[in-house]
């Protein structure tokens, strides 16, 4: 009987854990059955009531111990949820600066002078003195052709010319003595002139074996090699003068009234470091192109040969008005959703950062900045990276700073109440809903739970999410093709989860669609 009683009490306690009250009800029912089916008399009924009392005390102690052991769960869950909610962002400060209003046009840069150097006579290339990129001056020799035949021809013409000079001198002396006719004298003189011209031609042909640069600048092309035989008028080199460079743009006739010769211009090129250069309007065409309705404007850019090259794609800003004390923010801070111009402002509080959406009015703009007329104050921090998908009031943190939310501590359970034996404090917290699955770290509170499970391994996190939400897996497979970091970057994957929640693809507390 005693063994039966202990077994029955233990079984009743195990089945009664969902509720102490339910255990009492079940205990009463079992005792009634025992009393009615197996036991007779009031004594046995009183014995049953004693057993029930022991059951209540035992079950109460176990329940209290179990609650004490789980004491860390709420703290771990709340801490994990707060850590997951802090979205990493980058910010820049609204500050006073100079900004200008301008007419923007795109074009390619050109050299003011660009020539093709051609061979003036046929011949074989025997020497190359300049390479692409080398600077040259006017008259510098850049290549030489074989000159043997040209030198021989010059020598022959020199001999012929010397003979003609001697013949003319003899005829002239005789002519003065009236021993020859005037016709003979003129013939000798013509022969001398002809031989002189032939000598000059031979000397010129010899000079053509030395190919020289007609302008000063930079060698931009070498199209021959030593040993090549070139034809007369064949292009062998190209030379360009990079100082100044020119940007020729087409401006609609309705905007030409804003532009004048000498007006300042700024030039931006895609060199990787977003350098800007200065220039001035050199010339405005006097005619309008009847087909396009535009006027050609030439901008001169001096003194930047080491950074700029002909053929570079450039954005030309012809400045029409400047403000020296404007409140300026980066263009990339603008939120590309909703109506009007909006930005997210980072506001720091005791519990961490918050994102506040603010509508702004815009004044002047340039290539990468804009003027704020209203909606912001100097010193406000606007979110420039990570603002896509944010909602007003979202918890955010600046990249590189510790999230305030991750430092919040959850309160753990204390000692169990109602048991006779000493109870254990809260141990490891169980994962919560969203926070326990997504957060990687949550500090334990005093006497409370430890770290929430499930956030440290991104592969495990992805596997759990994809199993629950197959539609999310389809979106992920497409997204990771263009954003491979999504597969390894925990912060990016958390942001992806938040995006899926906002679109209704992920709904925690329910199975996936």
Short mmCIF file of N, CA and C in Angstrom, two decimals, residues 120-282:
data_model
loop_
_atom_site.label_atom_id
_atom_site.label_comp_id
_atom_site.label_asym_id
_atom_site.label_seq_id
_atom_site.Cartn_x
_atom_site.Cartn_y
_atom_site.Cartn_z
N UNK A 120 56.27 62.09 -94.40
CA UNK A 120 56.26 62.98 -95.57
C UNK A 120 56.86 62.31 -96.80
N UNK A 121 57.49 61.15 -96.60
CA UNK A 121 58.08 60.41 -97.71
C UNK A 121 58.08 58.94 -97.35
N UNK A 122 58.12 58.04 -98.32
CA UNK A 122 58.19 56.62 -98.01
C UNK A 122 59.57 56.24 -97.49
N UNK A 123 59.60 55.16 -96.72
CA UNK A 123 60.88 54.69 -96.22
C UNK A 123 60.70 53.70 -95.09
N UNK A 124 61.82 53.14 -94.69
CA UNK A 124 61.83 52.14 -93.61
C UNK A 124 62.19 52.82 -92.29
N UNK A 125 61.42 52.48 -91.22
CA UNK A 125 61.68 53.06 -89.90
C UNK A 125 62.93 52.41 -89.32
N UNK A 126 63.91 53.25 -88.99
CA UNK A 126 65.16 52.73 -88.44
C UNK A 126 65.37 53.16 -86.98
N UNK A 127 64.60 54.13 -86.51
CA UNK A 127 64.80 54.61 -85.14
C UNK A 127 63.52 55.24 -84.62
N UNK A 128 63.18 54.92 -83.36
CA UNK A 128 62.03 55.54 -82.68
C UNK A 128 62.54 56.22 -81.42
N UNK A 129 62.29 57.51 -81.30
CA UNK A 129 62.85 58.28 -80.19
C UNK A 129 61.83 58.63 -79.11
N UNK A 130 60.54 58.51 -79.38
CA UNK A 130 59.52 58.86 -78.39
C UNK A 130 58.49 57.74 -78.29
N UNK A 131 57.98 57.56 -77.08
CA UNK A 131 56.94 56.57 -76.82
C UNK A 131 55.65 57.26 -76.38
N UNK A 132 54.58 56.49 -76.37
CA UNK A 132 53.30 57.04 -75.91
C UNK A 132 53.43 57.53 -74.47
N UNK A 133 52.93 58.74 -74.24
CA UNK A 133 53.01 59.33 -72.92
C UNK A 133 54.18 60.28 -72.74
N UNK A 134 55.14 60.26 -73.68
CA UNK A 134 56.29 61.15 -73.58
C UNK A 134 55.90 62.57 -73.98
N UNK A 135 56.43 63.56 -73.26
CA UNK A 135 56.19 64.95 -73.67
C UNK A 135 57.11 65.33 -74.84
N UNK A 136 56.63 66.18 -75.71
CA UNK A 136 57.42 66.65 -76.85
C UNK A 136 57.25 68.15 -77.01
N UNK A 137 58.24 68.76 -77.64
CA UNK A 137 58.17 70.18 -78.00
C UNK A 137 58.05 70.30 -79.51
N UNK A 138 57.73 71.47 -79.96
CA UNK A 138 57.64 71.71 -81.39
C UNK A 138 58.99 71.43 -82.04
N UNK A 139 59.02 70.57 -83.09
CA UNK A 139 60.25 70.27 -83.82
C UNK A 139 61.03 69.10 -83.27
N UNK A 140 60.62 68.53 -82.13
CA UNK A 140 61.34 67.37 -81.60
C UNK A 140 61.24 66.19 -82.56
N UNK A 141 62.38 65.50 -82.79
CA UNK A 141 62.38 64.32 -83.65
C UNK A 141 61.81 63.15 -82.87
N UNK A 142 60.81 62.49 -83.44
CA UNK A 142 60.18 61.36 -82.74
C UNK A 142 60.47 60.02 -83.41
N UNK A 143 60.92 60.06 -84.69
CA UNK A 143 61.31 58.83 -85.39
C UNK A 143 62.16 59.20 -86.59
N UNK A 144 62.93 58.21 -87.09
CA UNK A 144 63.77 58.43 -88.26
C UNK A 144 63.56 57.30 -89.26
N UNK A 145 63.61 57.67 -90.57
CA UNK A 145 63.53 56.70 -91.66
C UNK A 145 64.93 56.50 -92.25
N UNK A 146 65.07 55.41 -93.01
CA UNK A 146 66.34 55.16 -93.71
C UNK A 146 66.63 56.33 -94.65
N UNK A 147 67.85 56.89 -94.57
CA UNK A 147 68.17 58.13 -95.31
C UNK A 147 69.29 57.96 -96.33
N UNK A 148 69.73 56.73 -96.59
CA UNK A 148 70.88 56.54 -97.48
C UNK A 148 70.62 57.08 -98.88
N UNK A 149 69.49 56.71 -99.49
CA UNK A 149 69.21 57.17 -100.85
C UNK A 149 69.00 58.68 -100.88
N UNK A 150 68.41 59.24 -99.85
CA UNK A 150 68.18 60.69 -99.82
C UNK A 150 69.51 61.44 -99.71
N UNK A 151 70.45 60.91 -98.94
CA UNK A 151 71.75 61.56 -98.82
C UNK A 151 72.51 61.49 -100.14
N UNK A 152 72.40 60.36 -100.83
CA UNK A 152 73.06 60.22 -102.13
C UNK A 152 72.49 61.22 -103.14
N UNK A 153 71.19 61.37 -103.11
CA UNK A 153 70.56 62.32 -104.03
C UNK A 153 71.02 63.75 -103.73
N UNK A 154 71.16 64.08 -102.46
CA UNK A 154 71.64 65.41 -102.09
C UNK A 154 73.06 65.62 -102.61
N UNK A 155 73.89 64.60 -102.49
CA UNK A 155 75.27 64.73 -102.97
C UNK A 155 75.31 64.95 -104.48
N UNK A 156 74.48 64.22 -105.21
CA UNK A 156 74.42 64.39 -106.66
C UNK A 156 73.98 65.80 -107.03
N UNK A 157 72.98 66.31 -106.32
CA UNK A 157 72.48 67.64 -106.62
C UNK A 157 73.51 68.72 -106.25
N UNK A 158 74.30 68.46 -105.25
CA UNK A 158 75.35 69.42 -104.88
C UNK A 158 76.40 69.51 -106.00
N UNK A 159 76.77 68.37 -106.56
CA UNK A 159 77.75 68.35 -107.66
C UNK A 159 77.18 69.06 -108.88
N UNK A 160 75.96 68.76 -109.23
CA UNK A 160 75.33 69.39 -110.39
C UNK A 160 75.22 70.89 -110.19
N UNK A 161 74.88 71.30 -109.00
CA UNK A 161 74.74 72.72 -108.74
C UNK A 161 76.10 73.42 -108.81
N UNK A 162 77.16 72.77 -108.34
CA UNK A 162 78.50 73.36 -108.40
C UNK A 162 78.94 73.52 -109.86
N UNK A 163 78.65 72.55 -110.69
CA UNK A 163 78.99 72.62 -112.10
C UNK A 163 78.22 73.75 -112.78
N UNK A 164 76.95 73.91 -112.42
CA UNK A 164 76.15 74.99 -113.01
C UNK A 164 76.68 76.35 -112.60
N UNK A 165 77.14 76.47 -111.39
CA UNK A 165 77.69 77.75 -110.92
C UNK A 165 78.96 78.10 -111.71
N UNK A 166 79.82 77.13 -111.94
CA UNK A 166 81.05 77.39 -112.69
C UNK A 166 80.74 77.77 -114.14
N UNK A 167 79.80 77.08 -114.72
CA UNK A 167 79.43 77.37 -116.10
C UNK A 167 78.85 78.77 -116.21
N UNK A 168 78.03 79.14 -115.28
CA UNK A 168 77.43 80.48 -115.32
C UNK A 168 78.50 81.55 -115.14
N UNK A 169 79.46 81.32 -114.27
CA UNK A 169 80.52 82.31 -114.04
C UNK A 169 81.33 82.52 -115.32
N UNK A 170 81.64 81.45 -116.07
CA UNK A 170 82.41 81.56 -117.30
C UNK A 170 81.62 82.30 -118.37
N UNK A 171 80.33 81.96 -118.52
CA UNK A 171 79.50 82.61 -119.53
C UNK A 171 79.30 84.08 -119.20
N UNK A 172 79.14 84.37 -117.94
CA UNK A 172 78.93 85.76 -117.54
C UNK A 172 80.15 86.61 -117.89
N UNK A 173 81.35 86.07 -117.67
CA UNK A 173 82.58 86.82 -117.97
C UNK A 173 82.71 87.07 -119.47
N UNK A 174 82.41 86.07 -120.26
CA UNK A 174 82.49 86.22 -121.71
C UNK A 174 81.42 87.17 -122.21
N UNK A 175 80.23 87.09 -121.59
CA UNK A 175 79.11 87.95 -122.01
C UNK A 175 79.46 89.42 -121.80
N UNK A 176 80.18 89.72 -120.75
CA UNK A 176 80.57 91.10 -120.49
C UNK A 176 81.58 91.61 -121.54
N UNK A 177 82.26 90.67 -122.18
CA UNK A 177 83.20 91.04 -123.25
C UNK A 177 82.53 90.99 -124.61
N UNK A 178 81.26 90.78 -124.62
CA UNK A 178 80.45 90.72 -125.84
C UNK A 178 80.89 89.59 -126.77
N UNK A 179 81.37 88.47 -126.15
CA UNK A 179 81.81 87.33 -126.95
C UNK A 179 80.74 86.26 -127.08
N UNK A 180 79.67 86.32 -126.27
CA UNK A 180 78.54 85.39 -126.38
C UNK A 180 77.26 86.20 -126.45
N UNK A 181 76.25 85.55 -126.93
CA UNK A 181 74.97 86.26 -127.06
C UNK A 181 74.25 86.31 -125.71
N UNK A 182 73.28 87.15 -125.69
CA UNK A 182 72.46 87.28 -124.47
C UNK A 182 71.67 86.00 -124.22
N UNK A 183 71.30 85.33 -125.27
CA UNK A 183 70.54 84.07 -125.13
C UNK A 183 71.37 83.01 -124.42
N UNK A 184 72.66 82.91 -124.77
CA UNK A 184 73.54 81.95 -124.11
C UNK A 184 73.71 82.29 -122.61
N UNK A 185 73.76 83.59 -122.36
CA UNK A 185 73.88 84.02 -120.97
C UNK A 185 72.65 83.61 -120.17
N UNK A 186 71.46 83.81 -120.72
CA UNK A 186 70.22 83.46 -120.02
C UNK A 186 70.10 81.95 -119.82
N UNK A 187 70.57 81.20 -120.79
CA UNK A 187 70.53 79.73 -120.66
C UNK A 187 71.41 79.27 -119.51
N UNK A 188 72.59 79.84 -119.35
CA UNK A 188 73.48 79.47 -118.25
C UNK A 188 72.88 79.86 -116.90
N UNK A 189 72.24 81.00 -116.89
CA UNK A 189 71.63 81.44 -115.63
C UNK A 189 70.47 80.53 -115.24
N UNK A 190 69.67 80.13 -116.20
CA UNK A 190 68.55 79.22 -115.92
C UNK A 190 69.06 77.88 -115.41
N UNK A 191 70.14 77.38 -116.00
CA UNK A 191 70.71 76.12 -115.53
C UNK A 191 71.18 76.21 -114.09
N UNK A 192 71.74 77.36 -113.72
CA UNK A 192 72.17 77.53 -112.34
C UNK A 192 70.97 77.53 -111.40
N UNK A 193 69.92 78.23 -111.77
CA UNK A 193 68.72 78.28 -110.90
C UNK A 193 68.08 76.90 -110.76
N UNK A 194 68.07 76.16 -111.89
CA UNK A 194 67.45 74.83 -111.85
C UNK A 194 68.24 73.91 -110.93
N UNK A 195 69.52 73.93 -111.01
CA UNK A 195 70.33 73.06 -110.17
C UNK A 195 70.20 73.43 -108.69
N UNK A 196 70.04 74.72 -108.44
CA UNK A 196 69.85 75.14 -107.05
C UNK A 196 68.53 74.63 -106.48
N UNK A 197 67.49 74.68 -107.31
CA UNK A 197 66.19 74.19 -106.85
C UNK A 197 66.21 72.69 -106.63
N UNK A 198 66.91 71.98 -107.52
CA UNK A 198 67.00 70.53 -107.36
C UNK A 198 67.77 70.16 -106.09
N UNK A 199 68.79 70.95 -105.76
CA UNK A 199 69.53 70.70 -104.53
C UNK A 199 68.63 70.92 -103.31
N UNK A 200 67.85 71.98 -103.34
CA UNK A 200 66.95 72.25 -102.22
C UNK A 200 65.92 71.13 -102.06
N UNK A 201 65.43 70.62 -103.19
CA UNK A 201 64.46 69.53 -103.11
C UNK A 201 65.09 68.28 -102.52
N UNK A 202 66.29 68.00 -102.90
CA UNK A 202 66.99 66.83 -102.36
C UNK A 202 67.23 67.00 -100.87
N UNK A 203 67.61 68.19 -100.47
CA UNK A 203 67.82 68.44 -99.04
C UNK A 203 66.51 68.33 -98.25
N UNK A 204 65.42 68.78 -98.87
CA UNK A 204 64.11 68.67 -98.20
C UNK A 204 63.70 67.21 -98.05
N UNK A 205 63.94 66.42 -99.11
CA UNK A 205 63.63 64.99 -99.01
C UNK A 205 64.46 64.32 -97.92
N UNK A 206 65.68 64.75 -97.76
CA UNK A 206 66.52 64.20 -96.70
C UNK A 206 65.95 64.57 -95.33
N UNK A 207 65.47 65.80 -95.19
CA UNK A 207 64.90 66.21 -93.89
C UNK A 207 63.64 65.43 -93.55
N UNK A 208 62.94 64.94 -94.58
CA UNK A 208 61.71 64.19 -94.34
C UNK A 208 61.98 62.81 -93.73
N UNK A 209 63.23 62.39 -93.76
CA UNK A 209 63.55 61.12 -93.11
C UNK A 209 63.55 61.27 -91.58
N UNK A 210 63.54 62.48 -91.10
CA UNK A 210 63.45 62.76 -89.66
C UNK A 210 62.03 63.25 -89.37
N UNK A 211 61.22 62.39 -88.72
CA UNK A 211 59.81 62.72 -88.44
C UNK A 211 59.77 63.54 -87.16
N UNK A 212 59.20 64.73 -87.23
CA UNK A 212 59.18 65.65 -86.08
C UNK A 212 57.75 65.99 -85.68
N UNK A 213 57.61 66.47 -84.43
CA UNK A 213 56.29 66.86 -83.91
C UNK A 213 55.98 68.29 -84.33
N UNK A 214 54.81 68.52 -84.90
CA UNK A 214 54.46 69.89 -85.31
C UNK A 214 53.97 70.76 -84.16
N UNK A 215 53.61 70.13 -83.01
CA UNK A 215 53.14 70.89 -81.85
C UNK A 215 53.79 70.35 -80.59
N UNK A 216 53.72 71.14 -79.53
CA UNK A 216 54.15 70.64 -78.23
C UNK A 216 52.99 69.95 -77.53
N UNK A 217 53.29 68.91 -76.79
CA UNK A 217 52.23 68.19 -76.08
C UNK A 217 52.70 66.83 -75.61
N UNK A 218 51.80 65.86 -75.69
CA UNK A 218 52.06 64.49 -75.23
C UNK A 218 51.83 63.54 -76.39
N UNK A 219 52.74 62.58 -76.56
CA UNK A 219 52.54 61.55 -77.57
C UNK A 219 51.40 60.64 -77.11
N UNK A 220 50.33 60.57 -77.87
CA UNK A 220 49.17 59.76 -77.49
C UNK A 220 49.07 58.46 -78.27
N UNK A 221 49.83 58.36 -79.40
CA UNK A 221 49.73 57.15 -80.21
C UNK A 221 51.04 56.94 -80.97
N UNK A 222 51.53 55.72 -80.95
CA UNK A 222 52.63 55.30 -81.83
C UNK A 222 52.15 54.09 -82.60
N UNK A 223 52.10 54.22 -83.93
CA UNK A 223 51.50 53.16 -84.75
C UNK A 223 52.51 52.44 -85.62
N UNK A 224 53.82 52.63 -85.40
CA UNK A 224 54.83 51.95 -86.20
C UNK A 224 55.85 51.30 -85.28
N UNK A 225 56.58 50.35 -85.86
CA UNK A 225 57.67 49.68 -85.17
C UNK A 225 58.94 49.81 -86.01
N UNK A 226 60.07 49.64 -85.37
CA UNK A 226 61.33 49.65 -86.11
C UNK A 226 61.32 48.53 -87.15
N UNK A 227 61.67 48.87 -88.39
CA UNK A 227 61.66 47.90 -89.48
C UNK A 227 60.46 48.03 -90.38
N UNK A 228 59.40 48.68 -89.90
CA UNK A 228 58.23 48.89 -90.75
C UNK A 228 58.57 49.81 -91.91
N UNK A 229 57.98 49.52 -93.06
CA UNK A 229 58.11 50.40 -94.22
C UNK A 229 56.83 51.22 -94.31
N UNK A 230 56.97 52.52 -94.27
CA UNK A 230 55.80 53.39 -94.28
C UNK A 230 55.67 54.06 -95.64
N UNK A 231 54.42 54.38 -95.95
CA UNK A 231 54.14 55.08 -97.21
C UNK A 231 54.06 56.57 -96.95
N UNK A 232 54.13 57.32 -98.01
CA UNK A 232 54.00 58.76 -97.88
C UNK A 232 52.59 59.10 -97.39
N UNK A 233 52.50 59.99 -96.42
CA UNK A 233 51.24 60.46 -95.82
C UNK A 233 50.61 59.46 -94.85
N UNK A 234 51.34 58.42 -94.48
CA UNK A 234 50.84 57.45 -93.50
C UNK A 234 50.99 58.01 -92.09
N UNK A 235 49.94 57.79 -91.22
CA UNK A 235 49.99 58.25 -89.83
C UNK A 235 50.93 57.34 -89.05
N UNK A 236 51.91 57.96 -88.40
CA UNK A 236 52.87 57.18 -87.61
C UNK A 236 52.79 57.51 -86.12
N UNK A 237 52.38 58.72 -85.76
CA UNK A 237 52.24 59.14 -84.37
C UNK A 237 51.03 60.07 -84.26
N UNK A 238 50.53 60.22 -83.01
CA UNK A 238 49.56 61.27 -82.69
C UNK A 238 50.06 62.02 -81.48
N UNK A 239 49.89 63.33 -81.50
CA UNK A 239 50.34 64.19 -80.41
C UNK A 239 49.19 65.11 -80.03
N UNK A 240 48.98 65.29 -78.72
CA UNK A 240 47.90 66.17 -78.23
C UNK A 240 48.46 67.12 -77.19
N UNK A 241 47.92 68.31 -77.20
CA UNK A 241 48.27 69.32 -76.19
C UNK A 241 47.19 69.28 -75.12
N UNK A 242 47.55 68.82 -73.91
CA UNK A 242 46.58 68.65 -72.83
C UNK A 242 46.31 69.92 -72.04
N UNK A 243 47.02 70.97 -72.31
CA UNK A 243 46.84 72.20 -71.52
C UNK A 243 46.57 73.36 -72.46
N UNK A 244 45.32 73.82 -72.50
CA UNK A 244 44.19 73.36 -71.68
C UNK A 244 43.42 72.24 -72.36
N UNK A 245 42.56 71.56 -71.56
CA UNK A 245 41.57 70.66 -72.10
C UNK A 245 40.27 71.42 -72.32
N UNK A 246 39.45 70.89 -73.20
CA UNK A 246 38.18 71.54 -73.51
C UNK A 246 37.02 70.59 -73.24
N UNK A 247 35.93 71.16 -72.77
CA UNK A 247 34.67 70.42 -72.63
C UNK A 247 33.63 71.18 -73.45
N UNK A 248 33.17 70.56 -74.51
CA UNK A 248 32.17 71.19 -75.37
C UNK A 248 30.80 70.59 -75.04
N UNK A 249 29.89 71.44 -74.64
CA UNK A 249 28.56 70.99 -74.24
C UNK A 249 27.50 71.69 -75.08
N UNK A 250 26.32 71.11 -75.09
CA UNK A 250 25.18 71.69 -75.81
C UNK A 250 24.16 72.16 -74.79
N UNK A 251 23.84 73.44 -74.81
CA UNK A 251 22.92 74.04 -73.85
C UNK A 251 21.65 74.45 -74.57
N UNK A 252 20.47 74.09 -74.05
CA UNK A 252 19.21 74.54 -74.67
C UNK A 252 19.16 76.07 -74.75
N UNK A 253 18.57 76.56 -75.82
CA UNK A 253 18.56 78.01 -76.04
C UNK A 253 17.83 78.75 -74.91
N UNK A 254 16.88 78.10 -74.22
CA UNK A 254 16.17 78.78 -73.14
C UNK A 254 17.05 79.00 -71.91
N UNK A 255 18.18 78.25 -71.81
CA UNK A 255 19.08 78.39 -70.67
C UNK A 255 20.32 79.22 -70.99
N UNK A 256 20.50 79.59 -72.25
CA UNK A 256 21.74 80.27 -72.64
C UNK A 256 21.86 81.64 -72.00
N UNK A 257 20.73 82.23 -71.61
CA UNK A 257 20.78 83.54 -70.96
C UNK A 257 21.46 83.52 -69.61
N UNK A 258 21.60 82.34 -69.01
CA UNK A 258 22.26 82.23 -67.71
C UNK A 258 23.77 82.11 -67.82
N UNK A 259 24.27 81.98 -69.05
CA UNK A 259 25.69 81.68 -69.26
C UNK A 259 26.36 82.82 -70.01
N UNK A 260 27.61 83.13 -69.61
CA UNK A 260 28.39 84.18 -70.25
C UNK A 260 29.84 83.75 -70.33
N UNK A 261 30.57 84.30 -71.31
CA UNK A 261 32.00 84.01 -71.44
C UNK A 261 32.73 84.45 -70.17
N UNK A 262 33.61 83.61 -69.66
CA UNK A 262 34.34 83.89 -68.44
C UNK A 262 33.69 83.35 -67.18
N UNK A 263 32.47 82.82 -67.31
CA UNK A 263 31.74 82.31 -66.16
C UNK A 263 32.43 81.05 -65.61
N UNK A 264 32.41 80.89 -64.28
CA UNK A 264 33.08 79.75 -63.64
C UNK A 264 32.32 78.45 -63.91
N UNK A 265 33.08 77.39 -64.05
CA UNK A 265 32.50 76.05 -64.24
C UNK A 265 33.27 75.06 -63.37
N UNK A 266 32.57 74.01 -62.96
CA UNK A 266 33.19 72.93 -62.20
C UNK A 266 33.00 71.63 -62.97
N UNK A 267 34.05 70.84 -62.97
CA UNK A 267 34.05 69.62 -63.77
C UNK A 267 34.29 68.44 -62.85
N UNK A 268 33.45 67.43 -62.97
CA UNK A 268 33.57 66.21 -62.17
C UNK A 268 33.78 65.04 -63.12
N UNK A 269 34.80 64.22 -62.84
CA UNK A 269 35.08 63.05 -63.67
C UNK A 269 35.07 61.80 -62.81
N UNK A 270 34.85 60.66 -63.43
CA UNK A 270 34.76 59.39 -62.72
C UNK A 270 36.14 58.76 -62.60
N UNK A 271 36.96 59.32 -61.70
CA UNK A 271 38.32 58.81 -61.49
C UNK A 271 38.40 57.88 -60.31
N UNK A 272 37.28 57.64 -59.59
CA UNK A 272 37.27 56.76 -58.42
C UNK A 272 37.32 57.52 -57.12
N UNK A 273 37.92 58.73 -57.12
CA UNK A 273 37.98 59.52 -55.89
C UNK A 273 37.15 60.79 -55.99
N UNK A 274 36.31 60.88 -57.04
CA UNK A 274 35.35 61.98 -57.19
C UNK A 274 36.04 63.36 -57.09
N UNK A 275 37.16 63.52 -57.79
CA UNK A 275 37.83 64.81 -57.79
C UNK A 275 37.05 65.80 -58.64
N UNK A 276 37.15 67.07 -58.27
CA UNK A 276 36.49 68.14 -59.01
C UNK A 276 37.54 69.13 -59.48
N UNK A 277 37.33 69.69 -60.67
CA UNK A 277 38.27 70.61 -61.27
C UNK A 277 37.53 71.88 -61.69
N UNK A 278 38.30 72.95 -61.83
CA UNK A 278 37.71 74.24 -62.16
C UNK A 278 38.02 74.61 -63.61
N UNK A 279 37.11 75.34 -64.21
CA UNK A 279 37.30 75.84 -65.57
C UNK A 279 36.50 77.11 -65.77
N UNK A 280 36.54 77.63 -67.00
CA UNK A 280 35.78 78.83 -67.32
C UNK A 280 35.22 78.71 -68.73
N UNK A 281 34.10 79.37 -68.95
CA UNK A 281 33.49 79.38 -70.28
C UNK A 281 34.40 80.17 -71.21
N UNK A 282 34.89 79.52 -72.27
CA UNK A 282 35.80 80.16 -73.21
C UNK A 282 35.07 80.75 -74.40
#
